[in-house]
Short mmCIF file of C-alpha atoms and ligand atoms in Angstrom, two decimals:
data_model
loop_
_atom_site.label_atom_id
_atom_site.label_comp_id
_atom_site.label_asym_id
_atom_site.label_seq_id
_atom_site.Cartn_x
_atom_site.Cartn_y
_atom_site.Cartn_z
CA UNK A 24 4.11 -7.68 -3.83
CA UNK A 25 7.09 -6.67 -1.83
CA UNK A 26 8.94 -10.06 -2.50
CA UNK A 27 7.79 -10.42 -6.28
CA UNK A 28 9.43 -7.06 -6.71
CA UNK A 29 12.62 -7.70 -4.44
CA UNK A 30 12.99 -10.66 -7.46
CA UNK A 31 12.16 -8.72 -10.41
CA UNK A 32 14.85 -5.88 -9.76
CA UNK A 33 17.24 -8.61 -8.78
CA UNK A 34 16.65 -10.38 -12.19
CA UNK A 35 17.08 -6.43 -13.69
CA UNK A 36 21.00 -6.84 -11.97
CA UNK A 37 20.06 -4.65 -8.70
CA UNK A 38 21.48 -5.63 -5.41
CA UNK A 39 17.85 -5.51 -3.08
CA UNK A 40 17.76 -4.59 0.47
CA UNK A 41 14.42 -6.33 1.16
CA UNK A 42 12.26 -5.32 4.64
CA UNK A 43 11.02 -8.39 6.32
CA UNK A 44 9.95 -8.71 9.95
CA UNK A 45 11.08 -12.32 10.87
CA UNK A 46 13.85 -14.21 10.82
CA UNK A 47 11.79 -17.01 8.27
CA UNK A 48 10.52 -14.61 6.19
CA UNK A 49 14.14 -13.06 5.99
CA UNK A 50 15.42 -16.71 4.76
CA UNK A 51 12.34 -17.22 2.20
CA UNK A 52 13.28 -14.21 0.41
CA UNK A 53 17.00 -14.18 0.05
CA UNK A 54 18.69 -15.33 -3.17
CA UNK A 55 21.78 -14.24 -4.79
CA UNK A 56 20.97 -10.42 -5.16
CA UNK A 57 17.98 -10.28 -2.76
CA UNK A 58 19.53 -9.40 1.05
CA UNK A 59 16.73 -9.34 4.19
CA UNK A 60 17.08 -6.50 6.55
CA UNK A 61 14.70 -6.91 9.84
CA UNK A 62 12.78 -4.02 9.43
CA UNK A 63 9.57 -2.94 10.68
CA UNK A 64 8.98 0.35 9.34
CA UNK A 65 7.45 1.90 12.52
CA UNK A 66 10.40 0.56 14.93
CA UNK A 67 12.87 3.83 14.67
CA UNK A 68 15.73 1.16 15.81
CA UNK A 69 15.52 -0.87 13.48
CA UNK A 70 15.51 2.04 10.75
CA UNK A 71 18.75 3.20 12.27
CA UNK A 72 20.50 -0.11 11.52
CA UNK A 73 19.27 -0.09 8.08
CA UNK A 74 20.68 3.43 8.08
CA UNK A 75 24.18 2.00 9.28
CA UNK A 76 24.01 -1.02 7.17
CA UNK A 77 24.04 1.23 3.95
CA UNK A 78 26.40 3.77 5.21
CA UNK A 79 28.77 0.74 5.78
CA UNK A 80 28.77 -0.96 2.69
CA UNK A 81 31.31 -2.81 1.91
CA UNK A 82 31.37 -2.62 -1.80
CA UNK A 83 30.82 0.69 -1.75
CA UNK A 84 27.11 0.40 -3.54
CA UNK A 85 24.75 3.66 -4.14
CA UNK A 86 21.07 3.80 -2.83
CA UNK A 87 19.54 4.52 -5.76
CA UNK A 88 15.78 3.99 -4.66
CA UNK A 89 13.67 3.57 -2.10
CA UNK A 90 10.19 1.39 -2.35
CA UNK A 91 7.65 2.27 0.14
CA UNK A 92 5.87 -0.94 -0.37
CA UNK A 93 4.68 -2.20 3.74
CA UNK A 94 1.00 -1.62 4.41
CA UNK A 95 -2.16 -3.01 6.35
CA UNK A 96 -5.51 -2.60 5.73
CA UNK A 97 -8.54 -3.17 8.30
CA UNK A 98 -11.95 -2.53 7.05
CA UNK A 99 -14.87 -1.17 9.30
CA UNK A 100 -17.08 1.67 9.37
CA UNK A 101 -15.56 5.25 10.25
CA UNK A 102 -18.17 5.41 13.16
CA UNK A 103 -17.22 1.97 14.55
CA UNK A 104 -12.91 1.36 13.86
CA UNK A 105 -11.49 1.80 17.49
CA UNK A 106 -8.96 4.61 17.41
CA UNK A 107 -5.63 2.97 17.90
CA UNK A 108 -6.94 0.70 15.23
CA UNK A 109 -6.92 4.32 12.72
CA UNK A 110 -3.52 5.18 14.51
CA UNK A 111 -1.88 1.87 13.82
CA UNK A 112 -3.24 2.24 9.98
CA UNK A 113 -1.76 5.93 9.61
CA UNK A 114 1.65 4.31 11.35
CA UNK A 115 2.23 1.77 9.10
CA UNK A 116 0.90 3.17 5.41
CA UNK A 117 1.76 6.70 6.09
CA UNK A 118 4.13 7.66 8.88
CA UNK A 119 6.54 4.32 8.44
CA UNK A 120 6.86 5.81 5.12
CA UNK A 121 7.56 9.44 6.30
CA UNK A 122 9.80 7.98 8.43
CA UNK A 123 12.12 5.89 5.78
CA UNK A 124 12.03 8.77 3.47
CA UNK A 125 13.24 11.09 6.20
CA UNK A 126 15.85 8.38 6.87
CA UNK A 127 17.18 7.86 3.30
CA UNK A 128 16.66 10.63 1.65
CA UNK A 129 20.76 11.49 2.67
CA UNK A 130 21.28 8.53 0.04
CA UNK A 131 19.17 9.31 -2.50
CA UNK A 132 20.20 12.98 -2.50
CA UNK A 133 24.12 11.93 -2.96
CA UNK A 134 23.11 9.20 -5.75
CA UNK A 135 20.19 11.56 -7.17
CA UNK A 136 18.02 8.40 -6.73
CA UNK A 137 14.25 8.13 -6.24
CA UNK A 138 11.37 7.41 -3.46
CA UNK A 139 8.92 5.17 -5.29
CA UNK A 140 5.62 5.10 -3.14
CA UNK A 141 3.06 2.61 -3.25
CA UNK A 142 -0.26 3.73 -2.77
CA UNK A 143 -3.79 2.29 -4.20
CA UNK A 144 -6.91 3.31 -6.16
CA UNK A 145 -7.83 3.93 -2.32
CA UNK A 146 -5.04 6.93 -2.71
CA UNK A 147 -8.44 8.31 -5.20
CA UNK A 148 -10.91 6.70 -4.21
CA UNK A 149 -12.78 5.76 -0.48
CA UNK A 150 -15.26 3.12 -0.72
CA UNK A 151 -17.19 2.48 2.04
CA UNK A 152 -15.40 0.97 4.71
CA UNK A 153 -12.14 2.41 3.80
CA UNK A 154 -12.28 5.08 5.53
CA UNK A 155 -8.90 4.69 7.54
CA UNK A 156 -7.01 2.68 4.97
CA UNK A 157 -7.79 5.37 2.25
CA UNK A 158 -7.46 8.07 4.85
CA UNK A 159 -3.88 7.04 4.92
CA UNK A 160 -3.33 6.51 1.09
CA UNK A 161 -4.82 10.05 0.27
CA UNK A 162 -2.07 11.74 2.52
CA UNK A 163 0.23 9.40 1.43
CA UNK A 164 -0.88 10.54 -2.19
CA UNK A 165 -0.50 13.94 -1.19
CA UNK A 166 2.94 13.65 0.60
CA UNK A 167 3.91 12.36 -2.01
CA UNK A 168 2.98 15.36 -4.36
CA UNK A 169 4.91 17.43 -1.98
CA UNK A 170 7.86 15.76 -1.82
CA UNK A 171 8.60 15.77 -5.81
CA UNK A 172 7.70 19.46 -5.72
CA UNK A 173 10.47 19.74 -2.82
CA UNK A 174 12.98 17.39 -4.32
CA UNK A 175 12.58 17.90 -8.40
CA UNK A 176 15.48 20.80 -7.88
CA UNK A 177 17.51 19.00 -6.48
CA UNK A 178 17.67 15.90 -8.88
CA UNK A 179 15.83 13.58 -6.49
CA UNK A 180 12.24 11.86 -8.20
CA UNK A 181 9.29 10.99 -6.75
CA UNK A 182 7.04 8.20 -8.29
CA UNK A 183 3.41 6.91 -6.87
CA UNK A 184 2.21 3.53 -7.94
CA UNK A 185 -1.50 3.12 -7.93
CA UNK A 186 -2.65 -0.65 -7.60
CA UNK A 187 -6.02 -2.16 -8.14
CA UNK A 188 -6.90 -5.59 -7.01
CA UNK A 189 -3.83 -7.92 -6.79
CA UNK A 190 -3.82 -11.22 -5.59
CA UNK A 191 -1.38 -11.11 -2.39
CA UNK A 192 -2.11 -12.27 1.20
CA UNK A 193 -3.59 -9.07 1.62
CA UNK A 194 -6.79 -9.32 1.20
CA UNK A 195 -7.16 -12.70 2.67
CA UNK A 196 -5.69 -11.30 5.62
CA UNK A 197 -8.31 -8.30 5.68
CA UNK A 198 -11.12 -10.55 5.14
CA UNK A 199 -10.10 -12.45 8.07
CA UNK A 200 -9.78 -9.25 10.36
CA UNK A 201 -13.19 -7.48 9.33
CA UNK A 202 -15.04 -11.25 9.50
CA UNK A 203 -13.64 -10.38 13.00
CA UNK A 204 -14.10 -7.25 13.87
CA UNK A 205 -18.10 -8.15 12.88
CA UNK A 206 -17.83 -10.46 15.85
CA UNK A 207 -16.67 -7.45 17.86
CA UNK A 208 -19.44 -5.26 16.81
CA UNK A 209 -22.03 -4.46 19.16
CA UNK A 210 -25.86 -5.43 18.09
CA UNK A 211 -26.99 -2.05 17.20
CA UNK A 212 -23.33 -1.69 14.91
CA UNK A 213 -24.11 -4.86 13.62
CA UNK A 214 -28.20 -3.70 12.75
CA UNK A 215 -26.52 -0.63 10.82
CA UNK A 216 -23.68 -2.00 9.53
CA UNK A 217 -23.66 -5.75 9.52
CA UNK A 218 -24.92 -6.02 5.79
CA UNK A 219 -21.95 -3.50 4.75
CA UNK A 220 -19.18 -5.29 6.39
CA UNK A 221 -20.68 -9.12 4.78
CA UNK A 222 -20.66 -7.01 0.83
CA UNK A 223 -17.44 -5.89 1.50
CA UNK A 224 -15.91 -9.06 2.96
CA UNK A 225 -18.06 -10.76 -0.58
CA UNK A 226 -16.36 -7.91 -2.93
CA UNK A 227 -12.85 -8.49 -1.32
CA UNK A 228 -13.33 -12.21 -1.91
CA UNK A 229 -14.05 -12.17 -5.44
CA UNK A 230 -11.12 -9.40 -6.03
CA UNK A 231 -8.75 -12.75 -4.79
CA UNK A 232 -9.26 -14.67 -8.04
CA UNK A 233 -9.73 -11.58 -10.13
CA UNK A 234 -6.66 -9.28 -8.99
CA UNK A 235 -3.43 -9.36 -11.31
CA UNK A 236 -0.35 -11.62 -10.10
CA UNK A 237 1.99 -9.98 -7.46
CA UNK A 238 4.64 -10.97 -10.31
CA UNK A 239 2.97 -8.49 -12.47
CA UNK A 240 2.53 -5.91 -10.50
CA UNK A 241 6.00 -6.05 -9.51
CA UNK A 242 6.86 -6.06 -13.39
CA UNK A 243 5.07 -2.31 -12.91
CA UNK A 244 7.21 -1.19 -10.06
CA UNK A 245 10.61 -2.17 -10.75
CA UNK A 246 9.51 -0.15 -14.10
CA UNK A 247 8.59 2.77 -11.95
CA UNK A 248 11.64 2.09 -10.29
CA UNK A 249 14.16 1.78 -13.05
CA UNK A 250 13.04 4.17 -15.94
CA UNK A 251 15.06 6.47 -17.24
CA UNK A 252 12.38 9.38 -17.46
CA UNK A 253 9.45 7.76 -14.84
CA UNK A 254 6.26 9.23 -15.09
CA UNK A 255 4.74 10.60 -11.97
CA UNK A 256 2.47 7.94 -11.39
CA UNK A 257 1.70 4.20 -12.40
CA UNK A 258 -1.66 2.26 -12.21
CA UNK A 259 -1.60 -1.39 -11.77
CA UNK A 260 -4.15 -3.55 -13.53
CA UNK A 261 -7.39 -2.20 -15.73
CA UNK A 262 -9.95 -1.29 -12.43
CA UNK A 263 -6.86 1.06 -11.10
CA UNK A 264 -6.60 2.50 -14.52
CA UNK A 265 -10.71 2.93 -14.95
CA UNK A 266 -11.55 4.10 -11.23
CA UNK A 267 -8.57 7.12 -10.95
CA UNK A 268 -9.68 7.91 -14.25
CA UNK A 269 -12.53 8.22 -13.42
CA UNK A 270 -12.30 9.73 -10.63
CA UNK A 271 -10.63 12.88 -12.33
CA UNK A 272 -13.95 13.02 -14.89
CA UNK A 273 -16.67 12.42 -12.59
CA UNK A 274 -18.71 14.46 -9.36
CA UNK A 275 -18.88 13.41 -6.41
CA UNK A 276 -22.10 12.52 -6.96
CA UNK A 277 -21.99 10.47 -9.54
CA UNK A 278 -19.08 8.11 -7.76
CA UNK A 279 -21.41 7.87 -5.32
CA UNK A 280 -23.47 5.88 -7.22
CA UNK A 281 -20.60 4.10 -8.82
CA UNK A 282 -19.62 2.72 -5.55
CA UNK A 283 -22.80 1.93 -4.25
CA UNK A 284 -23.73 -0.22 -7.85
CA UNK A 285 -20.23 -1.83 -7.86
CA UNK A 286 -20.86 -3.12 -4.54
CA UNK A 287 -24.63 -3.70 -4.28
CA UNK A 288 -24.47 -7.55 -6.38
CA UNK A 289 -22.30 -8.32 -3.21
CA UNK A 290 -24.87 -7.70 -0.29
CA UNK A 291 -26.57 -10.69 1.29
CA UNK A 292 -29.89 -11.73 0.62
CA UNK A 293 -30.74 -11.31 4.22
CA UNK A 294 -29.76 -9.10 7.24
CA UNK A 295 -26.81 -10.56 9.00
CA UNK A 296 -27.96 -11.62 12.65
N1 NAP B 12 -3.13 -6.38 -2.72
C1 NAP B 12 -3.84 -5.41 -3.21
O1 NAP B 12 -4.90 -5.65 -3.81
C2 NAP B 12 -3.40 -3.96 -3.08
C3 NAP B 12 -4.15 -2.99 -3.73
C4 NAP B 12 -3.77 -1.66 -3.64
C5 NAP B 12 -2.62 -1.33 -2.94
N2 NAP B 12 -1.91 -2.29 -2.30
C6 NAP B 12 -0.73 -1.85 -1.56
O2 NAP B 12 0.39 -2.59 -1.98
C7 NAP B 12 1.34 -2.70 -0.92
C8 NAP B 12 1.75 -4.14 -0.75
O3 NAP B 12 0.62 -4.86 -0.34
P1 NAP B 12 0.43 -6.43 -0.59
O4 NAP B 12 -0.83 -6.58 -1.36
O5 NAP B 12 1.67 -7.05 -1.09
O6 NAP B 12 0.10 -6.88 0.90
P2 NAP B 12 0.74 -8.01 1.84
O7 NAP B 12 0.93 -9.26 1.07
O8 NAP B 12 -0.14 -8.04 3.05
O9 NAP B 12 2.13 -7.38 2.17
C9 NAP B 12 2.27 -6.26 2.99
C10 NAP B 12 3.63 -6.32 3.57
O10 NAP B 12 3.80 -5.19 4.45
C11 NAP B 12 4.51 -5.66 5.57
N3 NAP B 12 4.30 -4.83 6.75
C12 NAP B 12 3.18 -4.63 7.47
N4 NAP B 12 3.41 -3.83 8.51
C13 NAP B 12 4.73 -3.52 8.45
C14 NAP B 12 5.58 -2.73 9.23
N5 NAP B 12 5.14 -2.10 10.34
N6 NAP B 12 6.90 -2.62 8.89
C15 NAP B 12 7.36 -3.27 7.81
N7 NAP B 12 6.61 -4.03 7.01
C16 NAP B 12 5.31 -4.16 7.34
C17 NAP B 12 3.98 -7.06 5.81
O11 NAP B 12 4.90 -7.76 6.61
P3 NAP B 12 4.43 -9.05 7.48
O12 NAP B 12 4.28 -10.14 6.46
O13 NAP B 12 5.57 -9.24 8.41
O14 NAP B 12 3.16 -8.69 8.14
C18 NAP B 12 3.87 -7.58 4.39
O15 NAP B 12 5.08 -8.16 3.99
C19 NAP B 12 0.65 -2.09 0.30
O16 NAP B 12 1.10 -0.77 0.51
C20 NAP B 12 -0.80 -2.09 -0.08
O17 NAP B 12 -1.55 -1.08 0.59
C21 NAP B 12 -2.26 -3.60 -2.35
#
């Protein structure tokens, strides 16, 4: 999603400063207006040279947003997700961010620019085995609701984009981890839990074909990025815009048994062994 939108806002006439983390993804994503930075958003290093890279510029360009796009997501049950696996979570989709906006926020002040945060209909909503990834998207949801209260005096906005399912590596990467972290489970985790993990791993796998493109979705945040007069938040495809909906209309109760009907077609037949 990153690189689809590093492309769209160059095609909109925007120099991009894109975050990769290796040299080959660096030379994948450049083109004319696209420029890699080695950045890994939880490496305070390698913020600093971003940092010094914009303060030198040579052509004397504005920051005039920042996209807090980088994220990970590892499914497992609350009760079984080893602690450094939450920590790393909150480092990456909620500190790393903290930490840019801390970082640029200088820029964005001087240009009267904009942090454009990328959360997910997990920033709403926790489905069952989300515990740590939406964990981190509700604070990130709620930092976020600070900030624009904190900056919208001083000329600096604040946008949150909400995606749904959108076919990126993702989810192919996630499936991979919890198919391992099943492995990893010991027999009485995998007794309580083993049927949860397989459903989600099923639900995930059918969200790969059904997601929207990472093209459109970037389509949504270069909009978010680039309006005029942005509105506070953005969903991405129809099952963002139906579940945070719904969230706002429904009890707890009830999206209780949304969840649980939305994912029971995906359980296996039998108990995993
Ligand atoms: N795909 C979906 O269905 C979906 C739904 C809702 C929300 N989102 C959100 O959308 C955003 C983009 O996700 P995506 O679907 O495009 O996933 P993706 O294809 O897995 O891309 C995530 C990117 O984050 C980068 N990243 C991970 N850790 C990082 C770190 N410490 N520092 C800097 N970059 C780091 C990854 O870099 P490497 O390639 O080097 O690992 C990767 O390029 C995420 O915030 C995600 O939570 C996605």
């Amino acid at each position: 999603m990153g690189a689809a939108t590093a492309h769209e806002l160059a095609q909109r006439g925007y120099h991009v400063l894109a975050g990769v983390r290796s040299s080959a993804d660096a030379e994948a994503i450049r083109e004319e207006q696209v420029e890699p930075v080695i950045l890994d958003i939880t490496i305070p290093e390698q913020i600093d040279a971003l940092v010094a890279r914009i303060e030198a510029d040579a052509q004397g360009r504005k920051l005039r947003a920042l996209v807090n796009n980088a994220g990970i997501a590892v499914n497992a049950p609350v009760e079984t997700l080893p602690l450094e696996q939450w920590r790393r979570q909150f480092d990456v989709n909620l500190f790393g961010h903290i930490a840019m906006t801390q970082a640029l926020l200088p820029f964005l002040h001087h240009s009267g620019g904009r942090v454009v945060n990328i959360s997910s209909v997990g920033g709403k909503v926790a489905m069952p085995t989300y515990g740590a990834y939406a964990g981190a998207k509700f604070a990130l949801e709620a930092v976020s609701d600070a900030l624009r209260r904190e900056l919208a005096p001083h000329g600096v906005q604040v946008v949150v984009v909400e995606p749904g399912g959108v076919q990126t590596s993702m989810t192919g990467h996630g499936i991979e981890r919890a198919k391992a972290f099943v492995q990893e489970m010991s027999p009485i985790q995998r007794r309580r839990y083993g049927s949860l993990m397989q459903a989600i791993i099923n639900q995930a796998t059918s969200f790969t074909t059904r997601g929207v493109t990472a093209e459109a979705a970037a389509v949504v945040i270069a909009d978010a990025t680039t309006a005029p007069k942005p509105r506070i938040r953005y969903t991405i495809g129809r099952d963002a815009a139906v579940m945070t909906r719904l969230t706002r209309l429904l009890p707890d109760a009830l999206l209780d048994r949304v969840s649980a009907a939305n994912l029971r077609p995906h359980f296996p037949k039998t108990q995993p062994d």
